[in-house]
mmCIF file of C-alpha atoms in Angstrom:
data_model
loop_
_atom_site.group_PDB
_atom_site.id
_atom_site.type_symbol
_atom_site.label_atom_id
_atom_site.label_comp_id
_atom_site.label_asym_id
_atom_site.label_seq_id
_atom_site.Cartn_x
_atom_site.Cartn_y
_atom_site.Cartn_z
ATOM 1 C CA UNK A 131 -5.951 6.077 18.047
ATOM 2 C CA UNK A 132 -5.332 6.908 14.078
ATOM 3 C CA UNK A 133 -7.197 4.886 12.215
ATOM 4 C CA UNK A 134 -8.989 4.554 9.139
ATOM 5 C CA UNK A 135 -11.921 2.164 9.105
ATOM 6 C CA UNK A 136 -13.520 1.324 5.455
ATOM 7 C CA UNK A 137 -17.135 0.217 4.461
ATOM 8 C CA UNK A 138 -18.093 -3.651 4.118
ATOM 9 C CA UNK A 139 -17.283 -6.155 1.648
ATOM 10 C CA UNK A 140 -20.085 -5.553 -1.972
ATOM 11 C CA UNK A 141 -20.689 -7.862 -4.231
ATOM 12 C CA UNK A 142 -22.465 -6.547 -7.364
ATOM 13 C CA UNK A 143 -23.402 -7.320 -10.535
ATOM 14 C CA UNK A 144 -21.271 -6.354 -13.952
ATOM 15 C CA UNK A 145 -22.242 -3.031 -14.446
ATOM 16 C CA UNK A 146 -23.553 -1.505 -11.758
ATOM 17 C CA UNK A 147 -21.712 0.835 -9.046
ATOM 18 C CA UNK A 148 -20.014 0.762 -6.145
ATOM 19 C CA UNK A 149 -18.798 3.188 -3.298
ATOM 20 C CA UNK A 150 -16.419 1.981 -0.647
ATOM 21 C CA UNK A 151 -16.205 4.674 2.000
ATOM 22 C CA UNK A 152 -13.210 5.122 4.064
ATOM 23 C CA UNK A 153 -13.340 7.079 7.458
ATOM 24 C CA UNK A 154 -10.164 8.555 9.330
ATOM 25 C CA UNK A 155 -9.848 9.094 13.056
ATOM 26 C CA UNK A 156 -7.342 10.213 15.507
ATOM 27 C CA UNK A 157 -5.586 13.021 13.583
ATOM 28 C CA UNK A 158 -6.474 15.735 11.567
ATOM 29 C CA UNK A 159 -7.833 14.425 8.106
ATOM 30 C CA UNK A 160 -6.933 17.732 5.687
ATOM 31 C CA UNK A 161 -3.190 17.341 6.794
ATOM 32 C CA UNK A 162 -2.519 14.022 4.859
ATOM 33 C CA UNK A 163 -3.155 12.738 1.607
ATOM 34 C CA UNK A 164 -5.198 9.318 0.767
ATOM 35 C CA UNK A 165 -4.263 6.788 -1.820
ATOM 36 C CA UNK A 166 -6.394 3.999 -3.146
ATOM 37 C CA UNK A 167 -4.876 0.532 -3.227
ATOM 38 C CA UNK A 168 -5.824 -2.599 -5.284
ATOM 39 C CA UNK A 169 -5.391 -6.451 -4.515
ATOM 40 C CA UNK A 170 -6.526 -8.804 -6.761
ATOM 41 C CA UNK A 171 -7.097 -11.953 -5.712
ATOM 42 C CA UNK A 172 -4.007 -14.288 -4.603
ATOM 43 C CA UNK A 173 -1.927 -10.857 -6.161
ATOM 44 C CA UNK A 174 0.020 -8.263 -5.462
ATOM 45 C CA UNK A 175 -0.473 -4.411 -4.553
ATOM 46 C CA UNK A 176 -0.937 -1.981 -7.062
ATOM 47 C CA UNK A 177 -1.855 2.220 -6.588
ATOM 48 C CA UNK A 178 -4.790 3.343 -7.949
ATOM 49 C CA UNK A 179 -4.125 7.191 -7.310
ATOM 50 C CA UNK A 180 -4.212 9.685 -4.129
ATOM 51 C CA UNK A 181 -6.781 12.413 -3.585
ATOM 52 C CA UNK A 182 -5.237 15.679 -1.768
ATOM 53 C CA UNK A 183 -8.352 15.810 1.271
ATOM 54 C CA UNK A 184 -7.233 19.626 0.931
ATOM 55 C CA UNK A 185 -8.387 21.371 -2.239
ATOM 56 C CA UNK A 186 -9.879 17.642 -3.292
ATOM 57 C CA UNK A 187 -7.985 17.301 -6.457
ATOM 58 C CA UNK A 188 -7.419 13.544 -7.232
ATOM 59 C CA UNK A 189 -4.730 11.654 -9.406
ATOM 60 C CA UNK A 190 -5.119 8.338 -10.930
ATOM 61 C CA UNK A 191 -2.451 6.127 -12.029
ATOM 62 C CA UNK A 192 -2.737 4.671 -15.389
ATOM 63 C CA UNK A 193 -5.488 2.418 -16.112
ATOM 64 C CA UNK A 194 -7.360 3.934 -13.182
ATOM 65 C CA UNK A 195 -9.156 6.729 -15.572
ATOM 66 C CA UNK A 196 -12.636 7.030 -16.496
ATOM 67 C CA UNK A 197 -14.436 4.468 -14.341
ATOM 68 C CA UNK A 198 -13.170 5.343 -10.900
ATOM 69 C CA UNK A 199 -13.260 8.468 -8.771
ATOM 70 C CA UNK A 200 -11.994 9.586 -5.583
ATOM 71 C CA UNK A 201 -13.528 11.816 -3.649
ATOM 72 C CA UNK A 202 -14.291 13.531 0.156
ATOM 73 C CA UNK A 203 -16.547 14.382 2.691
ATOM 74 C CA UNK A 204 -14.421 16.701 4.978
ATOM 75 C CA UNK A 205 -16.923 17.266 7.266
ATOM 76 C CA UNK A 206 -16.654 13.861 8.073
ATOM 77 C CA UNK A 207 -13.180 12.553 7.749
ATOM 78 C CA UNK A 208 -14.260 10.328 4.743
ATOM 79 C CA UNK A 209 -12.851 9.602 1.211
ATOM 80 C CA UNK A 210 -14.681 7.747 -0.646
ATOM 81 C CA UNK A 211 -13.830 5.624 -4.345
ATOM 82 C CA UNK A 212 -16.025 5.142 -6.580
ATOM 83 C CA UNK A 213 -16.239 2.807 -9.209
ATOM 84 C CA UNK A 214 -18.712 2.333 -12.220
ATOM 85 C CA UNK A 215 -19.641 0.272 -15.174
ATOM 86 C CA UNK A 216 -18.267 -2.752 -12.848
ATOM 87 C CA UNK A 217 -16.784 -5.649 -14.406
ATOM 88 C CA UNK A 218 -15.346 -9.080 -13.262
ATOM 89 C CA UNK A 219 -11.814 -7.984 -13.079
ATOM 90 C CA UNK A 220 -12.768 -5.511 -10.631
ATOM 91 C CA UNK A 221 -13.356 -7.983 -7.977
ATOM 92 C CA UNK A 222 -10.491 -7.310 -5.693
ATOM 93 C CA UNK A 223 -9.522 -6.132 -1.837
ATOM 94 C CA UNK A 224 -9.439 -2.008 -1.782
ATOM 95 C CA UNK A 225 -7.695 -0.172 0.866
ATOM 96 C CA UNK A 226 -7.436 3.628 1.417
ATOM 97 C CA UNK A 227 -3.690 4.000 3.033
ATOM 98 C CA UNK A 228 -2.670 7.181 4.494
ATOM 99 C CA UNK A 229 0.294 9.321 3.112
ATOM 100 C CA UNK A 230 1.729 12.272 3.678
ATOM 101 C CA UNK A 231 2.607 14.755 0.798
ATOM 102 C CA UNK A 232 4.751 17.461 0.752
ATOM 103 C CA UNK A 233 4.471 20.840 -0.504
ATOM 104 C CA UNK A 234 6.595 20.003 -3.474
ATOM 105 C CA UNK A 235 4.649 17.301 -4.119
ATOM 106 C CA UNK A 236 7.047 14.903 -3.066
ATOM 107 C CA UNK A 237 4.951 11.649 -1.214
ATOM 108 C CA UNK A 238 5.954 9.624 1.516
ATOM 109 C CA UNK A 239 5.280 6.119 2.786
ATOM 110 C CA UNK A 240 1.880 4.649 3.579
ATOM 111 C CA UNK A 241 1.613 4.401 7.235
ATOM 112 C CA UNK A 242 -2.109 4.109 7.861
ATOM 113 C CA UNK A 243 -4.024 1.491 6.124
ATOM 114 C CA UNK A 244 -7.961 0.879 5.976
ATOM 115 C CA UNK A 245 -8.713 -2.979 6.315
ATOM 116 C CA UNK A 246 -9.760 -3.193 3.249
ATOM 117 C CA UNK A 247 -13.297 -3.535 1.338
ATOM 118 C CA UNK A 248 -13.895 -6.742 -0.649
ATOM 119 C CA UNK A 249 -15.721 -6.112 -3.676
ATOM 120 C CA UNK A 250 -16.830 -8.974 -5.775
ATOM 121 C CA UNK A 251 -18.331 -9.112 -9.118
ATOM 122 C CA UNK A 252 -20.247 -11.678 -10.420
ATOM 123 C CA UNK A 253 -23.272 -12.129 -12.266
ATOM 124 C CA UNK B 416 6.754 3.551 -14.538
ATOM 125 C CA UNK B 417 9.521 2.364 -12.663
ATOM 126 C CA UNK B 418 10.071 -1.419 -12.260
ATOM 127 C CA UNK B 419 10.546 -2.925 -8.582
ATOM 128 C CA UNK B 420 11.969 -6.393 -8.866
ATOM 129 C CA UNK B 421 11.945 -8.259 -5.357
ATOM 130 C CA UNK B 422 13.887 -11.537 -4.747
ATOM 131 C CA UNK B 423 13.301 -14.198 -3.993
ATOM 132 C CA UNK B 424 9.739 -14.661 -4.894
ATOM 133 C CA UNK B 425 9.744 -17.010 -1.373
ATOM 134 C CA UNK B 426 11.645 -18.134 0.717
ATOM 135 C CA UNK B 427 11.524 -21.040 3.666
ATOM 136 C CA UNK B 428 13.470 -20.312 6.605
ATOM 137 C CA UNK B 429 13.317 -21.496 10.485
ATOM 138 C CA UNK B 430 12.623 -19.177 13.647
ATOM 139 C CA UNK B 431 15.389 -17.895 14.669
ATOM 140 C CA UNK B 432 16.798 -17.752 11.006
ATOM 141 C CA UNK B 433 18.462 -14.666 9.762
ATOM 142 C CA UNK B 434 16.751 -13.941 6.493
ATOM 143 C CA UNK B 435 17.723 -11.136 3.870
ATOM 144 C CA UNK B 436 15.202 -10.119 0.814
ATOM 145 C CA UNK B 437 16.353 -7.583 -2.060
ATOM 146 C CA UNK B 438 14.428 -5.042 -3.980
ATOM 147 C CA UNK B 439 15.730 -3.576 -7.698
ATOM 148 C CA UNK B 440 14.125 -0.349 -8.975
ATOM 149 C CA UNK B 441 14.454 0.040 -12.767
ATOM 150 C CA UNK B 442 16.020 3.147 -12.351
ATOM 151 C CA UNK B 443 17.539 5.631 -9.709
ATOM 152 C CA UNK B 444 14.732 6.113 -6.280
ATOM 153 C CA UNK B 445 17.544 8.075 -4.031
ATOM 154 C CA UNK B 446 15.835 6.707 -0.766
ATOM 155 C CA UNK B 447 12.387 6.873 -1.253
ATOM 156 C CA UNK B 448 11.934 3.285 -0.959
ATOM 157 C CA UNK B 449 9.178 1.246 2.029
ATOM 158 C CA UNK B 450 9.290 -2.050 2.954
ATOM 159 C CA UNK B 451 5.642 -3.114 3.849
ATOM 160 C CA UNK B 452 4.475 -6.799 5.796
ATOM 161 C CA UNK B 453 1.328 -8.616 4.815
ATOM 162 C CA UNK B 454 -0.481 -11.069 6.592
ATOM 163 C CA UNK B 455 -3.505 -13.499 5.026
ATOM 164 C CA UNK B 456 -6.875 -11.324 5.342
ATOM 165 C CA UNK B 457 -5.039 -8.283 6.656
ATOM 166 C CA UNK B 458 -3.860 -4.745 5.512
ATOM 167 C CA UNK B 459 -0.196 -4.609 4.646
ATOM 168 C CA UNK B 460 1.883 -2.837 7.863
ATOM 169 C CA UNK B 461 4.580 -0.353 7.382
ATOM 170 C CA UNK B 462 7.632 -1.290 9.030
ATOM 171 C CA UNK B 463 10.338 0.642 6.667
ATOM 172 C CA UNK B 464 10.649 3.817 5.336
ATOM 173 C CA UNK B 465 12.950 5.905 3.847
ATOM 174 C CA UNK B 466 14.724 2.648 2.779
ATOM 175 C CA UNK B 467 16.594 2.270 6.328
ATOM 176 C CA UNK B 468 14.021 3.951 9.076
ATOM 177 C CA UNK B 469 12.601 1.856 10.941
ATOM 178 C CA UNK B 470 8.690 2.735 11.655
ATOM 179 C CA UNK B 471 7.408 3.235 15.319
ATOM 180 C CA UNK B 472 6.560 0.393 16.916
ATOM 181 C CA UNK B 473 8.012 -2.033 14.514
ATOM 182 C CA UNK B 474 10.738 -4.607 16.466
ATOM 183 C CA UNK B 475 14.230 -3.642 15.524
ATOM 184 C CA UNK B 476 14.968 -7.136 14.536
ATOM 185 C CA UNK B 477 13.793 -5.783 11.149
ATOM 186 C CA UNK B 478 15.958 -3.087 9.064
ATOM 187 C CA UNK B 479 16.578 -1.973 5.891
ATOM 188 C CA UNK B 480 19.423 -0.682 3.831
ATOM 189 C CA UNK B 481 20.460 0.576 0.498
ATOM 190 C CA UNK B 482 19.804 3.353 -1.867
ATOM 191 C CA UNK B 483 19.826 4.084 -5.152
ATOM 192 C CA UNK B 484 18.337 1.032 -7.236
ATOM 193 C CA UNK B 485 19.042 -1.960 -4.993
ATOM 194 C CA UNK B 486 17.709 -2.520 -1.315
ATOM 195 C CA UNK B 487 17.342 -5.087 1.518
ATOM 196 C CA UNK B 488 15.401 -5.785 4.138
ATOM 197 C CA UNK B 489 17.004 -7.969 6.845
ATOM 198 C CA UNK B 490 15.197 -9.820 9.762
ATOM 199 C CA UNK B 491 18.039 -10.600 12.228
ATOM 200 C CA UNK B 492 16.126 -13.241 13.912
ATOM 201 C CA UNK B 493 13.051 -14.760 12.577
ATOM 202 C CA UNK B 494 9.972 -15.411 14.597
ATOM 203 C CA UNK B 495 6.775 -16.944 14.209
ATOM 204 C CA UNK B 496 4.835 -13.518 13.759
ATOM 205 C CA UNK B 497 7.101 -13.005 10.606
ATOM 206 C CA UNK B 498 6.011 -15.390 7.978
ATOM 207 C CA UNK B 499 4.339 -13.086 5.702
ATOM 208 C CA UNK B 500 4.177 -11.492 2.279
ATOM 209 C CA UNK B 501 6.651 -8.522 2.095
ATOM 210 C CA UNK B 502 6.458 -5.710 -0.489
ATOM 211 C CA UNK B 503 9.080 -2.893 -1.143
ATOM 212 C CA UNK B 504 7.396 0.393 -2.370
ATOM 213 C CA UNK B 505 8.790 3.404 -4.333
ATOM 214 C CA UNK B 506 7.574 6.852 -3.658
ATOM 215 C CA UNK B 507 9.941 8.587 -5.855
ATOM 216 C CA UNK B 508 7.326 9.409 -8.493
ATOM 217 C CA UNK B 509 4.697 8.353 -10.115
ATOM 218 C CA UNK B 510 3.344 6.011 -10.583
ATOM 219 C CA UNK B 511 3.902 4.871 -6.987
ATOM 220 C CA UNK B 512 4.721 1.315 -7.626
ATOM 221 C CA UNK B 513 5.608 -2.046 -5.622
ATOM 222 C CA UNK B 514 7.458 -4.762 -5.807
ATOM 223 C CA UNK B 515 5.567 -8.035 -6.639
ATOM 224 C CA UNK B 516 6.271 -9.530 -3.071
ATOM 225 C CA UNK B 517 7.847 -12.112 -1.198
ATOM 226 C CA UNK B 518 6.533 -14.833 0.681
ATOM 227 C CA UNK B 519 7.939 -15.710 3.489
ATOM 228 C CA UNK B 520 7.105 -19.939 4.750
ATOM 229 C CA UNK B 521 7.942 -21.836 7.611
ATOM 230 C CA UNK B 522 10.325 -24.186 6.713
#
């Protein structure tokens, strides 16, 4: 069945790096896009950016610049976020969430979603 | 960025209850608007898109109406599987935003 299945929960120290990996199945992986959600603690959702799994080009939403990267292994289905010089606010639940976007670059709904990687950071 | 104002912020209601929660976007989204359903410890679910179609899979006591700035999502008939957190999402451009959620109790 579709599915995408992320990496385990991290917990790492301020300022070091972490990579939460994200791994589709069940359709073809180059024919939707992948967004990056963030949930903070007792909080609500908020979109980090998408990454087009064709030509690999990634877009992050404000005050998702700098630290944090998107990117792919095709060859294995796999989008990966990256995120460095870690600090406490970071701690949070990520999810990758499948989307589909047009041509025009018009998106639609998320209607895959990973469970979710808990990353906590704490000295 | 546009705004997406949900209310209430909760709500208590019974099973069986017939429950209605509204979504404001700061300006125009045509239809591009999801409802999403949250439970503790889990990824949200997609059960609305397009502000009124109804996702496969998802019980049609949900739906959704609306277009423009202001939206609802109805649940004709509650039951216990429903108390959640429910979002509304805009897709019409960036950034994609939500609303800030409502929780949905037992009463």
């Amino acid at each position: 069945q579709v599915q995408l299945v992320q990496s385990g929960s991290e917990l790492k120290k301020p300022g070091a790096s972490v990579k939460v990996s994200c791994k589709a199945s069940g359709y073809t992986f180059t024919s939707y896009a992948m967004n990056w959600v963030r949930q903070a603690p007792g909080q609500g959702l908020e979109w980090m950016g998408w990454i087009n799994t064709n030509t690999g080009n990634p877009t992050y939403a404000q005050g998702f610049t700098g630290r944090f990267v998107f990117s792919l292994d095709t060859s294995v289905s796999t989008a990966y976020l990256q995120i460095s010089s870690l600090k406490a606010e970071d701690t949070a639940v990520y999810y990758c969430a499948r989307g589909y976007v047009d041509s025009y670059g018009h998106h639609d709904a998320f209607d895959i979603w990973g469970q979710g990687t808990m990353v906590t950071v704490s000295s | 960025a546009i705004r997406m104002t949900q209310s209430p912020s909760s709500l208590s209601a019974s099973t069986g209850d017939r429950v209605t929660i509204t979504c404001r976007a700061s300006q125009g989204i045509s239809s591009y608007l999801a409802w999403y359903q949250q439970k503790p410890g889990k990824a949200p679910k997609l059960l609305i898109y397009a502000a009124s179609t109804l996702q496969s899979g998802v019980p049609s006591r949900f739906s959704g109406s609306g277009s423009g700035t202001d939206f609802t999502l109805t649940i004709s008939c509650l039951q216990s599987e429903d108390f959640a957190t429910y979002y509304c999402q805009q897709y019409y451009s960036y950034p994609i935003t939500f609303g800030q959620g409502t929780r949905l109790e037992i009463k």
